[in-house]
Coordinates of C-alpha atoms and ligand atoms in Angstrom, one line a residue:
M13 CA 0.4 -5.9 9.6
S14 CA -1.6 -8.4 7.0
Q15 CA -2.5 -7.1 3.5
K16 CA -5.9 -8.2 3.4
S17 CA -8.7 -6.8 5.6
S18 CA -11.5 -8.7 7.3
R19 CA -13.2 -5.0 7.6
I20 CA -15.9 -5.3 4.8
P21 CA -18.3 -2.4 5.7
G22 CA -21.8 -3.3 4.3
F23 CA -21.1 -6.8 4.0
Y24 CA -24.5 -7.6 5.6
K25 CA -26.1 -5.7 2.8
L26 CA -24.7 -7.7 0.0
T27 CA -26.6 -10.7 -1.6
V28 CA -25.2 -14.4 -0.8
E29 CA -23.4 -14.4 -3.9
E30 CA -21.8 -11.0 -3.8
R31 CA -20.9 -11.9 -0.1
L32 CA -19.3 -15.5 -1.6
E33 CA -17.5 -13.3 -4.2
K34 CA -16.2 -11.1 -1.3
V35 CA -14.8 -14.1 0.7
S36 CA -13.6 -15.9 -2.3
Q37 CA -11.4 -13.2 -3.3
F38 CA -9.9 -12.9 0.4
A39 CA -9.4 -16.7 0.8
E40 CA -8.4 -17.2 -3.1
L41 CA -10.9 -19.9 -3.3
N42 CA -11.3 -21.6 -6.8
E43 CA -14.4 -22.1 -8.9
E44 CA -14.9 -25.8 -7.3
E45 CA -14.7 -24.4 -3.7
K46 CA -17.1 -21.4 -4.3
L47 CA -19.6 -24.0 -6.0
C48 CA -19.3 -25.9 -3.2
F49 CA -21.1 -23.6 -1.0
L50 CA -23.6 -22.2 -3.8
K51 CA -24.9 -25.4 -4.9
N52 CA -26.5 -26.8 -1.9
G53 CA -28.0 -29.7 -3.7
D54 CA -24.9 -31.2 -5.3
L55 CA -23.9 -33.3 -2.9
S56 CA -20.8 -34.5 -4.8
L57 CA -19.1 -31.4 -3.7
A58 CA -19.9 -31.9 -0.3
I59 CA -20.2 -34.8 1.7
D60 CA -21.7 -37.2 -0.5
K61 CA -24.0 -40.4 0.5
E62 CA -21.1 -42.7 0.5
I63 CA -18.8 -40.4 2.9
A64 CA -21.9 -39.6 5.3
D65 CA -22.5 -43.4 5.3
R66 CA -19.0 -44.1 6.7
M67 CA -18.8 -41.2 9.1
I68 CA -21.9 -42.5 11.2
E69 CA -24.2 -45.1 11.6
N70 CA -28.0 -45.9 9.8
V71 CA -27.4 -42.6 7.5
I72 CA -30.7 -41.5 5.9
G73 CA -29.2 -38.2 4.5
I74 CA -27.6 -34.9 5.2
Y75 CA -28.5 -32.2 7.6
E76 CA -27.7 -29.1 6.9
L77 CA -27.5 -25.3 8.9
P78 CA -26.6 -22.0 7.5
L79 CA -23.0 -20.7 7.1
G80 CA -22.1 -17.2 7.8
I81 CA -19.1 -15.0 7.9
A82 CA -18.1 -12.6 10.9
T83 CA -16.5 -9.8 9.4
N84 CA -13.8 -7.5 11.3
F85 CA -11.7 -9.9 13.2
L86 CA -7.9 -8.9 14.0
I87 CA -6.1 -11.4 15.8
N88 CA -2.8 -11.0 16.7
G89 CA -2.3 -8.4 14.1
K90 CA -3.7 -10.7 11.4
D91 CA -7.2 -10.1 9.5
Y92 CA -9.6 -13.1 9.4
L93 CA -12.7 -13.7 8.1
I94 CA -14.5 -16.2 10.5
P95 CA -17.1 -19.1 8.9
M96 CA -19.9 -19.8 11.6
A97 CA -22.5 -22.5 11.0
I98 CA -25.4 -22.0 13.4
E99 CA -29.3 -22.0 13.6
E100 CA -29.5 -19.1 15.8
T101 CA -30.4 -15.4 15.0
S102 CA -27.9 -13.0 15.7
V103 CA -25.0 -14.7 16.7
V104 CA -22.7 -13.6 13.4
A105 CA -23.8 -10.1 13.5
A106 CA -23.0 -9.6 17.3
A107 CA -19.5 -11.6 16.8
S108 CA -18.8 -9.0 13.6
N109 CA -20.0 -5.9 15.6
A110 CA -17.8 -6.8 18.8
A111 CA -14.6 -7.4 16.3
R112 CA -15.4 -4.2 15.1
I113 CA -15.3 -2.5 18.7
A114 CA -12.5 -4.5 19.2
R115 CA -10.3 -3.5 16.3
V116 CA -10.5 0.2 17.3
R117 CA -7.7 -0.6 19.8
G118 CA -6.0 -3.3 17.9
G119 CA -7.9 -6.1 18.0
F120 CA -7.6 -9.2 20.0
E121 CA -4.3 -10.6 21.5
A122 CA -4.5 -14.2 21.6
E123 CA -2.2 -17.3 23.0
A124 CA -2.2 -21.0 23.3
S125 CA -0.7 -23.7 25.2
D126 CA 0.9 -26.6 23.8
Q127 CA -1.8 -29.2 22.5
V128 CA -1.5 -31.6 25.2
M129 CA -4.5 -33.8 25.9
I130 CA -5.1 -36.2 29.0
G131 CA -5.9 -39.9 28.6
Q132 CA -7.0 -41.7 31.8
V133 CA -6.7 -45.1 33.0
Q134 CA -9.0 -46.2 35.8
L135 CA -7.1 -48.8 38.2
L136 CA -9.3 -50.9 40.5
H137 CA -8.7 -53.3 43.3
V138 CA -5.0 -52.3 43.5
P139 CA -3.4 -54.5 46.5
D140 CA -1.0 -52.0 47.6
I141 CA -1.6 -48.3 46.7
E142 CA 1.7 -46.9 47.9
K143 CA 3.5 -49.7 46.4
A144 CA 1.6 -49.3 43.0
I145 CA 2.4 -45.6 42.7
N146 CA 6.0 -46.3 43.1
N147 CA 6.1 -48.8 40.5
I148 CA 3.9 -46.9 38.0
L149 CA 6.7 -43.8 38.4
K150 CA 9.6 -46.4 38.1
A151 CA 8.1 -47.7 34.8
R152 CA 7.4 -44.3 33.4
E153 CA 9.7 -44.3 30.5
N154 CA 8.4 -47.8 29.5
L155 CA 4.8 -47.0 29.7
L156 CA 5.7 -43.5 27.5
E157 CA 7.4 -45.6 25.1
V158 CA 4.5 -48.4 24.8
A159 CA 2.2 -45.3 24.3
N160 CA 4.3 -43.5 21.7
R161 CA 4.6 -46.7 19.5
Q162 CA 0.7 -46.6 18.7
D163 CA 1.7 -43.2 17.0
K164 CA 4.7 -42.9 15.0
V165 CA 3.3 -40.3 12.6
L166 CA 2.8 -38.2 15.9
V167 CA 6.0 -38.8 17.3
S168 CA 7.7 -38.3 14.0
L169 CA 6.1 -34.7 14.3
G170 CA 7.3 -34.0 17.6
G171 CA 4.0 -35.0 19.4
G172 CA 3.4 -38.0 21.4
A173 CA 2.8 -39.2 25.2
K174 CA 5.2 -36.9 27.0
D175 CA 4.4 -37.6 30.9
I176 CA 2.3 -39.5 33.4
E177 CA 0.5 -38.4 36.5
I178 CA -1.1 -40.7 39.0
R179 CA -4.1 -39.6 41.4
K180 CA -5.7 -41.4 44.0
L181 CA -9.6 -41.6 44.0
G182 CA -11.8 -42.0 46.9
E183 CA -10.3 -43.6 50.3
N184 CA -7.7 -45.7 48.2
E185 CA -10.7 -46.8 46.2
M186 CA -8.9 -46.3 43.0
L187 CA -5.6 -45.2 41.2
V188 CA -6.1 -43.0 38.1
V189 CA -3.1 -42.8 35.7
H190 CA -3.2 -39.9 33.4
L191 CA -1.2 -40.0 30.3
L192 CA 0.0 -36.5 29.0
V193 CA -0.2 -36.6 25.1
D194 CA 0.9 -33.7 22.8
V195 CA -1.5 -34.4 20.0
K196 CA -0.3 -31.5 17.8
D197 CA -2.7 -30.4 15.0
A198 CA -5.3 -33.2 15.7
M199 CA -7.9 -33.2 18.3
G200 CA -6.6 -36.4 19.7
A201 CA -9.3 -38.3 21.0
N202 CA -8.6 -41.4 18.9
A203 CA -4.8 -41.1 19.1
V204 CA -5.1 -41.0 23.2
N205 CA -7.7 -43.4 23.3
T206 CA -5.4 -45.9 21.6
M207 CA -2.5 -45.0 23.6
V208 CA -4.5 -45.6 27.2
E209 CA -5.6 -48.8 25.8
A210 CA -2.2 -49.7 24.8
I211 CA -0.8 -49.0 28.5
A212 CA -3.6 -50.5 30.2
P213 CA -2.2 -54.4 30.4
L214 CA 1.3 -52.9 31.6
L215 CA -0.3 -50.9 34.3
E216 CA -2.3 -54.0 35.3
E217 CA 0.8 -56.0 35.6
I218 CA 3.0 -53.6 37.4
T219 CA 0.1 -52.5 39.9
G220 CA -1.6 -55.9 40.3
G221 CA -4.9 -53.8 40.0
K222 CA -7.7 -54.2 37.3
A223 CA -7.8 -51.5 34.7
R224 CA -11.5 -50.6 34.0
L225 CA -12.2 -47.3 31.8
K226 CA -9.3 -46.2 29.4
I227 CA -10.4 -43.1 27.8
I228 CA -9.4 -39.3 27.1
S229 CA -10.6 -36.6 29.5
N230 CA -12.3 -33.7 27.9
L231 CA -11.2 -31.4 31.0
A232 CA -8.4 -30.4 28.8
D233 CA -6.8 -28.1 31.3
R234 CA -3.3 -28.6 29.9
R235 CA -4.5 -27.2 26.5
L236 CA -5.9 -23.9 27.3
A237 CA -6.5 -20.9 25.0
R238 CA -6.6 -17.3 26.0
A239 CA -7.6 -13.9 24.2
R240 CA -8.0 -10.3 25.4
A241 CA -9.1 -7.1 23.9
V242 CA -9.4 -3.7 25.0
F243 CA -12.9 -2.4 23.9
D244 CA -12.7 1.4 23.5
K245 CA -15.3 3.4 25.9
E246 CA -16.1 5.7 23.0
A247 CA -17.0 3.2 20.6
M248 CA -18.9 1.3 23.6
G249 CA -21.1 4.5 23.6
G250 CA -19.3 6.0 26.7
E251 CA -18.0 5.3 30.2
D252 CA -21.8 5.0 31.4
V253 CA -21.9 1.8 29.2
V254 CA -18.7 0.4 30.5
D255 CA -20.1 0.8 34.0
A256 CA -23.4 -0.5 33.0
F257 CA -21.6 -3.5 31.3
L258 CA -19.4 -4.2 34.4
E259 CA -22.5 -4.3 36.7
G260 CA -23.9 -7.0 34.5
Y261 CA -20.3 -9.1 34.5
R262 CA -20.8 -9.0 38.2
F263 CA -23.9 -10.5 38.3
A264 CA -22.4 -13.6 36.3
L265 CA -19.6 -13.6 38.9
L266 CA -22.0 -14.1 41.9
D267 CA -24.6 -16.2 40.4
P268 CA -24.4 -20.0 38.6
Y269 CA -27.7 -19.4 37.2
R270 CA -26.6 -16.2 35.0
A271 CA -23.1 -17.6 34.6
A272 CA -24.5 -20.9 32.5
T273 CA -26.3 -18.1 30.3
H274 CA -23.1 -16.2 30.0
N275 CA -21.0 -19.1 29.0
K276 CA -23.8 -20.4 26.8
G277 CA -23.1 -17.0 24.8
I278 CA -19.4 -17.5 24.6
M279 CA -20.2 -21.1 23.0
N280 CA -22.5 -19.6 20.6
G281 CA -19.6 -18.5 19.0
I282 CA -17.0 -21.0 19.6
D283 CA -19.2 -23.8 18.7
A284 CA -20.1 -22.3 15.2
V285 CA -16.8 -22.0 14.3
A286 CA -16.0 -25.6 15.6
I287 CA -18.8 -26.7 13.5
A288 CA -18.0 -25.0 10.4
T289 CA -14.4 -26.5 10.7
G290 CA -15.7 -30.0 11.2
N291 CA -14.7 -30.2 14.7
D292 CA -16.1 -31.8 17.9
W293 CA -18.1 -29.3 19.6
R294 CA -19.6 -31.6 22.3
A295 CA -15.9 -32.1 23.6
I296 CA -15.3 -28.2 23.3
E297 CA -18.3 -27.9 25.5
A298 CA -17.8 -30.6 27.9
G299 CA -14.2 -29.0 28.6
A300 CA -15.5 -25.4 28.8
H301 CA -18.2 -26.0 31.4
A302 CA -16.0 -28.4 33.7
Y303 CA -13.3 -25.6 33.4
A304 CA -15.6 -23.0 34.4
A305 CA -16.5 -25.1 37.6
R306 CA -12.8 -25.9 38.5
D307 CA -12.9 -24.2 41.7
G308 CA -16.4 -26.0 42.9
T309 CA -18.3 -23.0 41.9
Y310 CA -19.5 -22.8 38.4
K311 CA -18.1 -19.3 37.2
P312 CA -17.9 -17.2 34.2
L313 CA -15.2 -18.1 31.5
T314 CA -14.5 -14.3 30.8
R315 CA -13.0 -11.7 33.1
Y316 CA -13.7 -7.9 32.6
W317 CA -12.4 -4.9 34.1
K318 CA -11.8 -1.1 33.4
D319 CA -8.5 0.5 32.5
D320 CA -6.8 3.4 33.6
D321 CA -8.6 5.6 30.6
G322 CA -12.0 3.9 31.4
N323 CA -12.0 1.5 28.5
L324 CA -13.2 -2.0 28.9
V325 CA -10.7 -4.7 29.0
G326 CA -12.0 -8.4 28.5
E327 CA -10.0 -11.7 28.8
I328 CA -11.2 -15.4 28.1
E329 CA -9.3 -18.5 29.0
L330 CA -10.5 -22.0 28.8
P331 CA -9.8 -25.4 27.3
I332 CA -10.0 -25.6 23.2
A333 CA -9.2 -29.1 22.1
V334 CA -9.6 -28.9 18.2
G335 CA -8.0 -30.2 15.2
V336 CA -7.0 -29.3 11.7
V337 CA -6.3 -32.9 11.0
G338 CA -7.6 -36.2 11.8
G339 CA -11.6 -37.1 12.7
A340 CA -14.1 -35.2 10.4
V341 CA -11.9 -32.6 9.9
S342 CA -10.1 -34.2 7.0
I343 CA -13.2 -35.7 5.4
H344 CA -15.6 -33.0 5.4
K345 CA -15.5 -30.6 2.1
K346 CA -16.9 -27.9 3.5
A347 CA -14.9 -28.0 6.7
Q348 CA -11.8 -28.0 4.7
I349 CA -12.8 -24.7 2.9
C350 CA -13.9 -23.0 5.8
R351 CA -10.2 -23.7 7.3
K352 CA -8.7 -22.1 4.2
I353 CA -11.2 -19.1 4.8
L354 CA -9.8 -18.6 7.8
G355 CA -6.1 -19.5 6.7
V356 CA -5.5 -21.6 9.5
K357 CA -2.7 -24.1 9.3
T358 CA -2.3 -25.3 13.1
A359 CA -4.9 -26.4 15.9
K360 CA -3.0 -23.8 18.2
E361 CA -3.8 -20.9 15.8
L362 CA -7.3 -22.2 15.5
A363 CA -7.7 -22.6 19.2
M364 CA -6.8 -18.8 19.5
I365 CA -9.3 -17.7 16.8
L366 CA -11.9 -19.6 18.9
A367 CA -11.1 -18.1 22.3
S368 CA -11.1 -14.6 20.4
V369 CA -14.8 -15.5 18.9
G370 CA -15.7 -16.7 22.2
L371 CA -14.7 -13.4 23.7
A372 CA -16.4 -11.2 21.0
Q373 CA -19.8 -13.0 21.4
N374 CA -19.6 -12.4 25.1
F375 CA -19.2 -8.9 24.9
A376 CA -21.5 -8.4 22.3
A377 CA -24.2 -10.4 24.3
L378 CA -23.2 -8.5 27.7
L379 CA -23.3 -5.0 25.7
A380 CA -26.8 -5.6 24.7
L381 CA -28.1 -6.9 27.7
S382 CA -26.6 -4.1 29.7
T383 CA -28.0 -1.5 27.3
V384 CA -31.0 -2.2 25.0
G385 CA -31.6 -5.6 25.7
I386 CA -31.2 -8.7 23.6
Q387 CA -34.4 -8.6 22.0
K388 CA -33.8 -5.7 19.8
G389 CA -30.8 -7.2 17.8
H390 CA -32.8 -10.4 17.7
M391 CA -36.4 -9.0 16.4
E392 CA -35.7 -8.8 12.7
L393 CA -34.6 -12.1 11.7
H394 CA -36.9 -13.8 14.6
A395 CA -39.9 -11.9 12.7
Q396 CA -38.6 -13.2 9.4
N397 CA -38.6 -16.8 10.9
I398 CA -42.0 -16.5 12.3
A399 CA -43.2 -15.1 9.1
V400 CA -41.7 -18.3 7.4
M401 CA -43.7 -20.4 10.0
A402 CA -46.6 -18.8 9.1
G403 CA -46.3 -20.0 5.6
A404 CA -44.7 -16.6 3.9
K405 CA -42.6 -17.1 0.8
G406 CA -40.2 -14.7 -1.4
D407 CA -41.3 -11.1 -0.5
Q408 CA -44.0 -11.8 1.7
I409 CA -41.5 -12.9 4.4
D410 CA -40.1 -9.3 4.5
E411 CA -43.7 -7.7 4.1
V412 CA -45.1 -9.9 7.0
A413 CA -42.0 -9.2 9.3
Q414 CA -41.8 -5.6 8.8
R415 CA -45.8 -5.1 9.8
M416 CA -45.2 -7.4 12.9
I417 CA -42.0 -5.4 13.8
K418 CA -44.1 -1.9 13.5
E419 CA -46.9 -3.2 15.2
G420 CA -44.7 -4.7 18.1
K421 CA -46.5 -8.1 17.8
I422 CA -44.1 -10.8 16.7
R423 CA -46.2 -13.7 17.1
L424 CA -47.2 -16.7 15.0
D425 CA -51.0 -16.0 15.8
R426 CA -50.6 -12.3 14.2
A427 CA -48.5 -13.9 11.3
K428 CA -50.9 -16.3 10.1
E429 CA -53.5 -13.5 10.5
L430 CA -51.4 -11.0 8.3
M431 CA -50.7 -13.8 5.5
K432 CA -54.7 -14.2 5.4
E433 CA -55.2 -10.3 5.2
L434 CA -52.5 -9.6 2.7
Y435 CA -52.6 -12.8 0.5
G436 CA -55.9 -14.4 1.2
Ligands
NAD527 P1 -7.4 -39.2 14.2 O1 -7.0 -40.4 14.9 O2 -8.5 -39.1 13.0 O3 -6.2 -38.3 13.4 C1 -5.3 -38.1 14.6 C2 -3.9 -38.7 13.7 O4 -3.4 -38.0 12.5 C3 -3.0 -38.8 14.6 O5 -2.9 -39.7 15.7 C4 -1.6 -38.8 13.9 O6 -1.1 -40.1 13.7 C5 -2.1 -38.3 12.4 N1 -1.4 -36.9 12.1 C6 -1.0 -36.6 11.1 N2 -0.5 -35.2 11.0 C7 -0.7 -34.8 12.1 C8 -0.4 -33.5 12.8 N3 0.3 -32.4 12.2 N4 -0.5 -33.5 14.2 C9 -1.3 -34.4 14.7 N5 -1.6 -35.8 14.4 C10 -1.3 -35.6 12.9 O7 -8.1 -38.6 14.9 P2 -8.0 -37.7 16.5 O8 -7.8 -36.0 16.5 O9 -7.3 -38.4 17.4 O10 -9.8 -37.8 16.9 C11 -10.7 -36.9 16.8 C12 -12.2 -37.5 16.8 O11 -12.1 -38.4 18.0 C13 -12.9 -36.7 16.7 O12 -14.0 -36.7 15.7 C14 -13.8 -36.6 17.9 O13 -15.2 -36.3 17.8 C15 -13.6 -38.1 18.2 N6 -13.9 -38.5 19.6 C16 -14.0 -38.1 20.8 C17 -13.8 -38.3 21.8 C18 -13.9 -37.5 23.1 O14 -13.9 -36.4 23.1 N7 -14.4 -38.0 24.3 C19 -13.9 -39.9 22.4 C20 -13.8 -40.7 21.1 C21 -13.6 -39.9 19.9

């Protein structure tokens, strides 16, 4: 069992500085790392102008998001504090709450496959498709060798191109060659894209066709992560709540309109951790939604059922392509400190955390939806946001927000009226 506990009762009641202190103790952050989060304006500690200017094009500045910490996560017997960068109210609280309930019965059990990405080469105008397939199979070793010559570092770590698969698309319209690459601890897009570009001329030569697109696939179905948890029926509020939850879940199973929102809730959690750790969340999004539709119908990424004791069991499975090296992951200082807070060293472990957070987020949303509704939890911070929009500052924010909540009127026009009434 782990020494450090992510169970920090009353964490939400602390000040920003007090929370940071707790997290610093947990993750053994040094003064500089702490300052990085506190001194928002001191860009020399985060990404500075020069780095930003090299990361993307036409830079004019740096855009920020709030960074919160989800508590209570126990994954494979290890405690984690989870950094989440997100603009949406309630997500961090919901994840922490779900993790608290999951903890009652041992937390999350998670696993992840090898970190295998698929690179695609599209071959057009192939004169003899069957002969071409044969020739590609015969050249398999050579193709893998050419691919692996592109990334000696990856190969030295035990990764690299491992296999070739061939698919026919359309009525013999094109051949698509898949290069299966174990990208180890990287997200892998650059690595894979370089490899498919390198093997394309060879594929043209041996098939007599024209290699058009050479690019990674974001349907990373060889790079899956799974998590499972038992949610205690008493901690959920009784077996009636479990039943109501399952009725709500069934809606997503039967209806893509509902399933889209169901999966969006999952991604609330996954994206927030992906952003906090400097990962490409669009790649994860694309993979998740394509995987949800893999049978031809768009389906929820989670499964739920009742165990023999009436507790709720939840499970998630989805492709998760994340890295702990390479890309922005290695450049972004705050992303590095977030990884330190998580204490992750491998892409596999990060993928397992993301799957667990996705399950937690989905559980929390469905629990709220099938009982009190989603707005109750959203209300407090939503009211505060509306108050800010109406021009409230400092103590005025709470005052205006509380009044709107009491009146049950959380609207900008009412907030503006209250601002006038209270502060002239
Ligand atoms: P990268 O090329 O910067 O780093 C990966 C490289 O790091 C490897 O090729 C290897 O040589 C080296 N390395 C060192 N230690 C390693 C270890 N332990 N495990 C694995 N590799 C190690 O980054 P990348 O991960 O190939 O590319 C990620 C970036 O590509 C992301 O920023 C993403 O946004 C971007 N991208 C995505 C897409 C897409 O998803 N469709 C397309 C293009 C680019």
